[in-house]
Tab-separated table of N, CA and C in Angstrom:
chain	number	residue	atom	x	y	z
A	1	MET	N	0.850	-1.214	-0.055
A	1	MET	CA	0.073	-0.026	-0.033
A	1	MET	C	0.860	1.290	0.141
A	2	TRP	N	1.922	1.268	0.676
A	2	TRP	CA	2.859	2.392	0.759
A	2	TRP	C	3.481	2.776	-0.598
A	3	ARG	N	3.525	1.713	-1.607
A	3	ARG	CA	4.168	1.851	-2.904
A	3	ARG	C	3.442	2.905	-3.790
A	4	GLN	N	2.133	3.074	-3.613
A	4	GLN	CA	1.356	4.045	-4.357
A	4	GLN	C	1.806	5.508	-3.926
A	5	TRP	N	2.365	5.702	-2.909
A	5	TRP	CA	2.736	7.098	-2.516
A	5	TRP	C	4.158	7.402	-2.836
A	6	ILE	N	4.982	6.536	-3.262
A	6	ILE	CA	6.291	6.753	-3.585
A	6	ILE	C	6.504	7.854	-4.734
A	7	VAL	N	5.845	7.526	-5.881
A	7	VAL	CA	5.911	8.524	-6.952
A	7	VAL	C	5.488	9.926	-6.620
A	8	PRO	N	4.246	10.037	-6.116
A	8	PRO	CA	3.882	11.478	-5.836
A	8	PRO	C	4.820	12.186	-4.758
A	9	VAL	N	5.237	11.460	-3.671
A	9	VAL	CA	6.246	12.068	-2.829
A	9	VAL	C	7.481	12.508	-3.433
A	10	VAL	N	8.150	11.610	-4.319
A	10	VAL	CA	9.333	11.887	-4.891
A	10	VAL	C	9.024	13.098	-5.847
A	11	LEU	N	7.938	13.077	-6.689
A	11	LEU	CA	7.810	14.189	-7.562
A	11	LEU	C	7.675	15.533	-6.852
A	12	THR	N	6.854	15.510	-5.740
A	12	THR	CA	6.684	16.710	-4.875
A	12	THR	C	8.000	17.165	-4.368
A	13	ALA	N	8.867	16.166	-3.832
A	13	ALA	CA	10.238	16.672	-3.272
A	13	ALA	C	10.990	17.290	-4.418
A	14	LEU	N	11.063	16.720	-5.651
A	14	LEU	CA	11.885	17.271	-6.722
A	14	LEU	C	11.290	18.621	-7.149
A	15	SER	N	10.042	18.841	-7.029
A	15	SER	CA	9.464	20.008	-7.402
A	15	SER	C	9.943	21.110	-6.292
A	16	VAL	N	9.818	20.836	-5.130
A	16	VAL	CA	10.106	21.806	-4.166
A	16	VAL	C	11.620	22.185	-4.254
A	17	VAL	N	12.534	21.094	-4.578
A	17	VAL	CA	13.973	21.494	-4.760
A	17	VAL	C	14.119	22.339	-5.961
A	18	GLY	N	13.494	21.953	-6.912
A	18	GLY	CA	13.686	22.662	-8.272
A	18	GLY	C	13.249	24.152	-8.033
A	19	LEU	N	11.996	24.348	-7.465
A	19	LEU	CA	11.573	25.721	-7.222
A	19	LEU	C	12.454	26.631	-6.303
A	20	THR	N	12.864	25.932	-5.264
A	20	THR	CA	13.868	26.628	-4.272
A	20	THR	C	15.075	27.086	-5.117
A	21	ALA	N	15.768	26.082	-5.917
A	21	ALA	CA	16.872	26.563	-6.612
A	21	ALA	C	16.636	27.690	-7.604
A	22	LEU	N	15.503	27.593	-8.319
A	22	LEU	CA	15.123	28.637	-9.275
A	22	LEU	C	14.940	29.893	-8.655
A	23	LEU	N	14.235	29.997	-7.521
A	23	LEU	CA	14.020	31.235	-6.833
A	23	LEU	C	15.284	31.928	-6.155
A	24	GLY	N	16.240	30.922	-5.777
A	24	GLY	CA	17.424	31.432	-5.327
A	24	GLY	C	18.391	32.156	-6.438
A	25	HIS	N	18.131	31.469	-7.683
A	25	HIS	CA	18.807	32.091	-8.859
A	25	HIS	C	18.333	33.492	-9.213
A	26	PHE	N	16.995	33.651	-9.208
A	26	PHE	CA	16.476	34.940	-9.496
A	26	PHE	C	16.822	35.870	-8.395
A	27	ARG	N	16.832	35.547	-7.096
A	27	ARG	CA	17.235	36.477	-6.036
A	27	ARG	C	18.577	36.948	-6.307
A	28	GLN	N	19.673	36.124	-6.647
A	28	GLN	CA	21.013	36.548	-6.935
A	28	GLN	C	21.059	37.510	-8.053
A	29	GLU	N	20.262	37.196	-9.122
A	29	GLU	CA	20.262	38.007	-10.384
A	29	GLU	C	19.769	39.476	-10.096
A	30	SER	N	18.788	39.601	-9.111
A	30	SER	CA	18.060	40.848	-9.018
A	30	SER	C	18.718	41.678	-7.784
A	31	ARG	N	19.916	41.271	-7.377
A	31	ARG	CA	20.558	42.243	-6.313
A	31	ARG	C	20.662	43.626	-6.790
A	32	PRO	N	20.618	44.580	-5.876
A	32	PRO	CA	20.685	46.030	-6.245
A	32	PRO	C	22.112	46.259	-6.820
A	33	ASP	N	22.091	47.328	-7.764
A	33	ASP	CA	23.458	47.700	-8.263
A	33	ASP	C	24.322	48.201	-7.173
A	34	ALA	N	25.533	47.997	-7.261
A	34	ALA	CA	26.545	48.515	-6.200
A	34	ALA	C	27.930	49.084	-6.945
A	35	VAL	N	28.563	49.826	-6.143
A	35	VAL	CA	29.759	50.400	-6.572
A	35	VAL	C	30.705	49.177	-7.053
A	36	GLY	N	31.288	49.396	-8.256
A	36	GLY	CA	32.108	48.371	-8.740
A	36	GLY	C	31.359	47.606	-9.881
A	37	ASP	N	30.103	47.588	-9.948
A	37	ASP	CA	29.476	46.947	-11.068
A	37	ASP	C	29.815	47.540	-12.357
A	38	CYS	N	29.715	46.809	-13.421
A	38	CYS	CA	30.077	47.389	-14.784
A	38	CYS	C	28.857	47.488	-15.631
A	39	ARG	N	29.062	48.276	-16.726
A	39	ARG	CA	28.077	48.650	-17.693
A	39	ARG	C	28.712	48.586	-19.161
A	40	SER	N	27.891	48.113	-20.000
A	40	SER	CA	28.194	48.165	-21.438
A	40	SER	C	27.354	49.261	-22.103
A	41	VAL	N	27.813	49.844	-23.133
A	41	VAL	CA	27.062	50.923	-23.835
A	41	VAL	C	26.402	50.317	-25.073
A	42	ARG	N	25.143	50.687	-25.085
A	42	ARG	CA	24.535	50.331	-26.425
A	42	ARG	C	23.934	51.655	-27.093
A	43	SER	N	24.104	51.751	-28.288
A	43	SER	CA	23.707	52.885	-29.057
A	43	SER	C	22.366	52.620	-29.706
A	44	HIS	N	21.421	53.622	-29.545
A	44	HIS	CA	20.152	53.480	-30.120
A	44	HIS	C	20.022	54.725	-31.027
A	45	LEU	N	18.894	54.885	-31.739
A	45	LEU	CA	18.738	55.992	-32.744
A	45	LEU	C	19.107	57.305	-32.164
A	46	LYS	N	18.484	57.550	-31.081
A	46	LYS	CA	18.665	59.002	-30.507
A	46	LYS	C	19.311	59.026	-29.273
A	47	ALA	N	19.600	57.779	-28.522
A	47	ALA	CA	20.150	57.848	-27.000
A	47	ALA	C	21.015	56.611	-26.946
A	48	LEU	N	21.564	56.632	-25.776
A	48	LEU	CA	22.464	55.562	-25.315
A	48	LEU	C	21.906	54.947	-24.037
A	49	SER	N	22.032	53.543	-23.945
A	49	SER	CA	21.695	52.910	-22.655
A	49	SER	C	22.981	52.196	-22.109
A	50	TYR	N	22.956	52.108	-20.786
A	50	TYR	CA	24.061	51.369	-20.154
A	50	TYR	C	23.492	50.233	-19.466
A	51	GLU	N	23.835	49.029	-19.897
A	51	GLU	CA	23.446	47.764	-19.492
A	51	GLU	C	24.243	46.974	-18.553
A	52	LYS	N	23.766	46.398	-17.559
A	52	LYS	CA	24.530	45.771	-16.641
A	52	LYS	C	25.359	44.482	-17.299
A	53	ILE	N	26.542	44.450	-16.979
A	53	ILE	CA	27.384	43.276	-17.585
A	53	ILE	C	28.460	42.932	-16.571
A	54	ASP	N	29.009	41.681	-16.805
A	54	ASP	CA	30.111	41.228	-15.933
A	54	ASP	C	31.395	42.073	-16.216
A	55	CYS	N	32.125	42.551	-15.168
A	55	CYS	CA	33.282	43.321	-15.400
A	55	CYS	C	34.373	42.668	-16.129
A	56	SER	N	34.423	41.386	-16.344
A	56	SER	CA	35.419	40.776	-17.017
A	56	SER	C	35.142	40.720	-18.553
A	57	ALA	N	34.059	40.998	-19.030
A	57	ALA	CA	33.515	41.042	-20.315
A	57	ALA	C	34.359	42.275	-21.044
A	58	TYR	N	34.790	42.117	-22.289
A	58	TYR	CA	35.564	43.020	-23.030
A	58	TYR	C	34.787	44.345	-23.221
A	59	ASN	N	33.445	44.302	-23.439
A	59	ASN	CA	32.700	45.515	-23.635
A	59	ASN	C	32.102	46.176	-22.314
A	60	ALA	N	32.762	45.835	-21.143
A	60	ALA	CA	32.367	46.506	-19.943
A	60	ALA	C	33.155	47.726	-19.909
A	61	SER	N	32.518	48.777	-20.658
A	61	SER	CA	33.340	49.892	-20.733
A	61	SER	C	33.265	51.080	-19.659
A	62	TYR	N	32.242	50.870	-18.798
A	62	TYR	CA	32.023	51.665	-17.675
A	62	TYR	C	31.788	50.951	-16.429
A	63	ARG	N	32.117	51.589	-15.277
A	63	ARG	CA	32.048	51.031	-13.848
A	63	ARG	C	31.319	52.006	-13.103
A	64	ILE	N	30.514	51.492	-12.136
A	64	ILE	CA	29.888	52.352	-11.040
A	64	ILE	C	30.915	52.749	-10.083
A	65	ALA	N	31.303	54.077	-10.079
A	65	ALA	CA	32.197	54.608	-9.014
A	65	ALA	C	31.523	55.086	-7.720
A	66	VAL	N	30.235	55.811	-7.918
A	66	VAL	CA	29.699	56.424	-6.967
A	66	VAL	C	28.086	56.219	-7.140
A	67	ILE	N	27.351	56.007	-6.039
A	67	ILE	CA	25.800	56.060	-6.203
A	67	ILE	C	25.434	57.213	-5.286
A	68	VAL	N	24.512	58.071	-5.948
A	68	VAL	CA	23.977	59.237	-5.107
A	68	VAL	C	22.463	59.286	-5.277
A	69	PRO	N	21.782	59.862	-4.222
A	69	PRO	CA	20.395	59.876	-4.373
A	69	PRO	C	19.932	60.812	-5.665
A	70	SER	N	18.884	60.304	-6.142
A	70	SER	CA	18.229	61.081	-7.255
A	70	SER	C	17.041	62.016	-6.694
A	71	PRO	N	16.905	63.260	-7.336
A	71	PRO	CA	15.889	64.133	-6.680
A	71	PRO	C	14.412	63.659	-7.106
A	72	GLY	N	14.296	62.649	-8.016
A	72	GLY	CA	13.026	62.242	-8.480
A	72	GLY	C	12.700	62.570	-9.991
A	73	ASP	N	11.658	62.032	-10.421
A	73	ASP	CA	11.289	62.486	-11.767
A	73	ASP	C	12.243	62.071	-12.873
A	74	ARG	N	13.080	61.052	-12.550
A	74	ARG	CA	14.161	60.518	-13.366
A	74	ARG	C	15.050	61.552	-13.699
A	75	LYS	N	15.380	62.561	-12.915
A	75	LYS	CA	16.412	63.560	-12.944
A	75	LYS	C	17.688	62.912	-12.300
A	76	PRO	N	18.772	63.118	-12.805
A	76	PRO	CA	19.915	62.669	-12.170
A	76	PRO	C	20.385	63.381	-11.031
A	77	GLY	N	20.926	62.683	-10.033
A	77	GLY	CA	21.508	63.317	-8.815
A	77	GLY	C	22.811	63.965	-9.223
A	78	THR	N	23.521	64.532	-8.322
A	78	THR	CA	24.719	65.229	-8.574
A	78	THR	C	25.973	64.333	-8.378
A	79	CYS	N	26.666	64.077	-9.421
A	79	CYS	CA	27.748	63.273	-9.271
A	79	CYS	C	29.016	64.275	-8.942
A	80	PRO	N	30.085	63.507	-8.424
A	80	PRO	CA	31.274	64.428	-8.043
A	80	PRO	C	31.812	64.988	-9.176
A	81	PHE	N	32.874	65.772	-9.014
A	81	PHE	CA	33.585	66.463	-10.089
A	81	PHE	C	34.251	65.480	-10.967
A	82	GLY	N	33.991	65.721	-12.359
A	82	GLY	CA	34.519	64.814	-13.360
A	82	GLY	C	33.604	64.487	-14.419
A	83	PRO	N	33.925	63.789	-15.521
A	83	PRO	CA	33.122	63.460	-16.661
A	83	PRO	C	32.274	62.256	-16.371
A	84	TYR	N	31.653	62.054	-15.345
A	84	TYR	CA	30.939	60.923	-14.976
A	84	TYR	C	29.827	60.752	-15.969
A	85	ARG	N	29.440	59.417	-16.306
A	85	ARG	CA	28.065	59.238	-16.896
A	85	ARG	C	27.122	59.097	-15.863
A	86	ALA	N	26.080	60.012	-15.807
A	86	ALA	CA	24.935	59.839	-14.741
A	86	ALA	C	24.033	59.090	-15.223
A	87	VAL	N	23.593	57.918	-14.582
A	87	VAL	CA	22.430	57.142	-15.039
A	87	VAL	C	21.410	57.187	-13.994
A	88	ALA	N	20.379	57.879	-14.172
A	88	ALA	CA	19.271	58.126	-13.251
A	88	ALA	C	18.379	57.034	-13.041
A	89	GLY	N	18.074	56.695	-11.980
A	89	GLY	CA	16.897	55.813	-11.673
A	89	GLY	C	15.917	56.375	-10.780
A	90	PRO	N	14.815	55.893	-10.461
A	90	PRO	CA	13.864	56.502	-9.582
A	90	PRO	C	14.389	57.007	-8.268
A	91	GLU	N	15.231	56.370	-7.573
A	91	GLU	CA	15.664	56.618	-6.197
A	91	GLU	C	17.129	56.911	-6.196
A	92	GLN	N	17.915	56.504	-7.128
A	92	GLN	CA	19.446	56.782	-7.146
A	92	GLN	C	20.007	56.905	-8.423
A	93	THR	N	21.125	57.686	-8.536
A	93	THR	CA	21.863	57.914	-9.710
A	93	THR	C	23.249	57.134	-9.673
A	94	GLU	N	23.475	56.478	-10.604
A	94	GLU	CA	24.681	55.758	-10.752
A	94	GLU	C	25.786	56.638	-11.510
A	95	CYS	N	26.842	56.938	-10.985
A	95	CYS	CA	27.819	57.806	-11.524
A	95	CYS	C	28.928	56.828	-12.156
A	96	LEU	N	28.977	56.767	-13.414
A	96	LEU	CA	29.938	55.733	-14.151
A	96	LEU	C	31.231	56.431	-14.486
A	97	VAL	N	32.255	55.735	-14.357
A	97	VAL	CA	33.659	56.122	-14.890
A	97	VAL	C	34.041	55.187	-15.919
A	98	LEU	N	34.920	55.688	-16.853
A	98	LEU	CA	35.514	54.844	-17.794
A	98	LEU	C	36.270	53.547	-17.177
A	99	ASN	N	36.032	52.435	-17.561
A	99	ASN	CA	36.530	51.177	-17.096
A	99	ASN	C	37.645	50.787	-18.099
A	100	ALA	N	38.771	51.421	-17.884
A	100	ALA	CA	39.925	51.262	-18.864
A	100	ALA	C	41.183	50.998	-18.082
A	101	LYS	N	42.139	50.263	-18.852
A	101	LYS	CA	43.402	49.977	-18.259
A	101	LYS	C	44.379	50.375	-19.308
A	102	THR	N	45.649	50.456	-18.858
A	102	THR	CA	46.762	50.920	-19.700
A	102	THR	C	46.794	49.973	-20.908
A	103	GLY	N	46.880	50.580	-22.212
A	103	GLY	CA	47.017	49.863	-23.374
A	103	GLY	C	45.628	49.619	-24.168
A	104	ASP	N	44.518	49.914	-23.505
A	104	ASP	CA	43.269	49.891	-24.078
A	104	ASP	C	43.006	50.888	-25.251
A	105	CYS	N	42.457	50.555	-26.346
A	105	CYS	CA	42.047	51.457	-27.459
A	105	CYS	C	40.597	51.822	-27.195
A	106	LEU	N	40.314	53.010	-27.560
A	106	LEU	CA	39.011	53.574	-27.282
A	106	LEU	C	38.412	54.192	-28.527
A	107	GLU	N	36.992	54.111	-28.769
A	107	GLU	CA	36.389	54.822	-29.865
A	107	GLU	C	35.223	55.501	-29.238
A	108	LEU	N	34.736	56.489	-30.166
A	108	LEU	CA	33.578	57.238	-29.754
A	108	LEU	C	32.302	56.365	-30.024
A	109	GLN	N	31.198	56.533	-29.161
A	109	GLN	CA	30.063	55.839	-29.251
A	109	GLN	C	28.915	56.751	-29.126
A	110	GLY	N	27.831	56.388	-29.756
A	110	GLY	CA	26.576	57.136	-29.603
A	110	GLY	C	26.175	57.734	-30.976
A	111	PRO	N	24.862	58.195	-30.898
A	111	PRO	CA	24.282	58.792	-32.154
A	111	PRO	C	24.803	60.162	-32.527
A	112	ARG	N	25.388	60.874	-31.439
A	112	ARG	CA	26.004	61.998	-31.797
A	112	ARG	C	27.429	62.050	-31.440
A	113	ARG	N	28.175	61.265	-32.289
A	113	ARG	CA	29.563	61.080	-32.025
A	113	ARG	C	30.240	62.463	-32.158
A	114	ARG	N	30.970	62.872	-31.300
A	114	ARG	CA	31.650	64.267	-31.277
A	114	ARG	C	33.295	63.886	-31.234
A	115	GLU	N	33.944	65.015	-31.312
A	115	GLU	CA	35.263	64.937	-31.182
A	115	GLU	C	35.644	64.455	-29.768
A	116	LEU	N	36.888	63.977	-29.557
A	116	LEU	CA	37.256	63.474	-28.295
A	116	LEU	C	37.316	64.647	-27.394
A	117	SER	N	36.521	64.654	-26.330
A	117	SER	CA	36.426	65.563	-25.231
A	117	SER	C	36.177	65.036	-23.895
A	118	GLU	N	36.110	65.680	-22.844
A	118	GLU	CA	35.931	65.151	-21.510
A	118	GLU	C	34.494	64.661	-21.497
A	119	ARG	N	33.563	65.129	-22.209
A	119	ARG	CA	32.227	64.591	-22.227
A	119	ARG	C	31.870	63.479	-23.199
A	120	ALA	N	32.869	63.224	-24.038
A	120	ALA	CA	32.703	62.134	-25.070
A	120	ALA	C	32.459	60.778	-24.474
A	121	VAL	N	31.483	60.066	-25.234
A	121	VAL	CA	31.058	58.582	-24.598
A	121	VAL	C	32.123	57.771	-25.278
A	122	LEU	N	33.053	57.138	-24.555
A	122	LEU	CA	34.050	56.150	-25.052
A	122	LEU	C	33.750	54.835	-24.787
A	123	VAL	N	34.050	53.866	-25.627
A	123	VAL	CA	33.980	52.598	-25.416
A	123	VAL	C	35.248	51.792	-25.728
A	124	ARG	N	35.509	50.678	-25.215
A	124	ARG	CA	36.704	49.909	-25.623
A	124	ARG	C	36.597	49.356	-27.107
A	125	ALA	N	37.727	49.474	-27.635
A	125	ALA	CA	37.767	48.996	-29.105
A	125	ALA	C	38.974	47.905	-29.355
A	126	GLU	N	38.912	47.311	-30.415
A	126	GLU	CA	40.081	46.428	-30.709
A	126	GLU	C	41.247	47.391	-31.219
A	127	CYS	N	42.413	47.000	-30.821
A	127	CYS	CA	43.628	47.648	-31.187
A	127	CYS	C	44.383	47.134	-32.509
A	128	ASN	N	43.604	46.350	-33.223
A	128	ASN	CA	44.171	45.746	-34.329
A	128	ASN	C	44.308	46.563	-35.711
A	129	GLY	N	44.573	47.660	-35.551
A	129	GLY	CA	44.583	48.601	-36.701
A	129	GLY	C	43.348	49.210	-37.245
A	130	ALA	N	42.302	48.927	-36.594
A	130	ALA	CA	40.978	49.544	-36.827
A	130	ALA	C	41.125	50.996	-36.310
A	131	PRO	N	40.433	51.932	-36.988
A	131	PRO	CA	40.622	53.435	-36.533
A	131	PRO	C	40.049	53.532	-35.062
A	132	THR	N	40.852	54.116	-34.204
A	132	THR	CA	40.272	54.375	-32.849
A	132	THR	C	40.648	55.815	-32.637
A	133	VAL	N	39.941	56.483	-31.635
A	133	VAL	CA	40.175	57.833	-31.293
A	133	VAL	C	41.256	57.990	-30.354
A	134	ALA	N	41.539	57.054	-29.410
A	134	ALA	CA	42.581	57.214	-28.340
A	134	ALA	C	43.052	55.878	-27.864
A	135	LYS	N	44.255	55.987	-27.231
A	135	LYS	CA	44.705	54.830	-26.530
A	135	LYS	C	45.134	55.113	-25.112
A	136	VAL	N	44.743	54.338	-24.168
A	136	VAL	CA	45.027	54.677	-22.738
A	136	VAL	C	46.562	54.380	-22.476
A	137	SER	N	47.292	55.504	-22.174
A	137	SER	CA	48.658	55.427	-22.030
A	137	SER	C	49.008	55.196	-20.470
A	138	ALA	N	48.072	55.515	-19.596
A	138	ALA	CA	48.311	55.315	-18.185
A	138	ALA	C	46.909	55.527	-17.452
A	139	VAL	N	46.824	54.942	-16.386
A	139	VAL	CA	45.665	54.962	-15.407
A	139	VAL	C	46.359	55.405	-13.982
A	140	LEU	N	46.175	56.518	-13.498
A	140	LEU	CA	46.860	56.889	-12.257
A	140	LEU	C	45.852	57.118	-11.218
A	141	THR	N	46.207	56.756	-10.068
A	141	THR	CA	45.416	56.883	-8.789
A	141	THR	C	45.921	58.066	-8.053
A	142	GLY	N	45.027	58.766	-7.334
A	142	GLY	CA	45.467	60.031	-6.691
A	142	GLY	C	45.074	61.267	-7.265
A	143	SER	N	45.877	62.306	-6.907
A	143	SER	CA	45.432	63.653	-7.396
A	143	SER	C	45.535	63.810	-8.874
A	144	ALA	N	44.835	64.748	-9.411
A	144	ALA	CA	44.968	65.048	-10.932
A	144	ALA	C	46.373	65.334	-11.327
A	145	GLY	N	46.589	65.013	-12.578
A	145	GLY	CA	48.012	65.256	-13.206
A	145	GLY	C	48.814	64.019	-13.138
A	146	GLY	N	50.040	64.202	-13.792
A	146	GLY	CA	50.900	63.056	-13.889
A	146	GLY	C	50.858	62.408	-15.300
A	147	CYS	N	50.023	63.004	-16.267
A	147	CYS	CA	50.015	62.397	-17.621
A	147	CYS	C	51.209	63.054	-18.339
A	148	GLU	N	51.665	62.516	-19.320
A	148	GLU	CA	52.684	63.108	-20.303
A	148	GLU	C	52.089	64.238	-20.937
A	149	PRO	N	52.977	65.189	-21.238
A	149	PRO	CA	52.530	66.459	-21.880
A	149	PRO	C	51.653	66.351	-23.140
A	150	ARG	N	52.017	65.232	-23.978
A	150	ARG	CA	51.095	65.069	-25.249
A	150	ARG	C	49.836	64.340	-24.955
A	151	ASP	N	49.636	63.921	-23.809
A	151	ASP	CA	48.425	63.121	-23.396
A	151	ASP	C	47.258	64.045	-23.068
A	152	GLU	N	45.996	63.605	-23.170
A	152	GLU	CA	45.003	64.317	-22.766
A	152	GLU	C	44.362	63.547	-21.404
A	153	ALA	N	44.184	64.303	-20.304
A	153	ALA	CA	43.789	63.617	-19.024
A	153	ALA	C	42.232	63.749	-18.827
A	154	ILE	N	41.702	62.643	-18.299
A	154	ILE	CA	40.384	62.518	-17.902
A	154	ILE	C	40.452	62.299	-16.324
A	155	TYR	N	40.014	63.260	-15.600
A	155	TYR	CA	40.080	63.279	-14.135
A	155	TYR	C	38.783	62.966	-13.453
A	156	TYR	N	38.675	61.946	-12.528
A	156	TYR	CA	37.482	61.768	-11.678
A	156	TYR	C	37.868	61.973	-10.298
A	157	ALA	N	37.031	62.724	-9.604
A	157	ALA	CA	37.349	63.069	-8.196
A	157	ALA	C	37.016	61.977	-7.265
A	158	GLN	N	36.133	60.988	-7.505
A	158	GLN	CA	35.872	59.958	-6.530
A	158	GLN	C	35.676	58.675	-7.403
A	159	PRO	N	36.474	57.645	-7.066
A	159	PRO	CA	37.759	57.583	-6.491
A	159	PRO	C	38.688	58.413	-7.348
A	160	GLU	N	39.596	59.072	-6.706
A	160	GLU	CA	40.533	59.928	-7.427
A	160	GLU	C	41.362	59.189	-8.425
A	161	THR	N	41.020	59.376	-9.658
A	161	THR	CA	41.711	58.626	-10.777
A	161	THR	C	41.832	59.544	-12.080
A	162	THR	N	43.026	59.442	-12.643
A	162	THR	CA	43.266	60.197	-13.820
A	162	THR	C	43.570	59.008	-15.009
A	163	ILE	N	42.864	59.217	-16.137
A	163	ILE	CA	43.022	58.226	-17.241
A	163	ILE	C	43.748	59.107	-18.321
A	164	CYS	N	44.918	58.805	-18.655
A	164	CYS	CA	45.725	59.536	-19.625
A	164	CYS	C	45.453	58.915	-21.139
A	165	LEU	N	45.013	59.817	-21.984
A	165	LEU	CA	44.719	59.328	-23.359
A	165	LEU	C	45.634	59.842	-24.300
A	166	ARG	N	46.108	59.115	-25.287
A	166	ARG	CA	47.028	59.457	-26.267
A	166	ARG	C	46.300	59.224	-27.641
A	167	ARG	N	46.206	60.238	-28.505
A	167	ARG	CA	45.616	60.186	-29.883
A	167	ARG	C	46.692	59.309	-30.733
A	168	PRO	N	46.056	58.394	-31.627
A	168	PRO	CA	46.972	57.632	-32.387
A	168	PRO	C	47.700	58.476	-33.513
């Protein structure tokens, strides 16, 4: 008589284990954004979007440096001094810095590609002879300055970082 209950009990136990594992997976995926998380840049017809991505991915072009409160109405909060990309949410603004290391090549991104400037949206690019706008010659921590005279400096106040760019 107990044999008729084996299959339903086993199926129920497997269902509970499966649902628990599935819910745990979703809970890990939906953790709030944190300082150090990375973003890739996607260009749309008239705007850019910054999508969450693993920092080890090649197209992880920006990293969250600071999170500040948003004043509401999807208006960005005030990021520290520097050319941060401010990504506004309903309650907080993510202040993104260029996620680059020495030797990375960069290109301009976006529907309104402009000349290389402090406000330009830069993304990592292949250094294999394709046209790029700049190459990272150094990433310095601490106070502003320290780049070679022929380099252009991008300075972020928090964390204090200077990225030195050299045009090809």
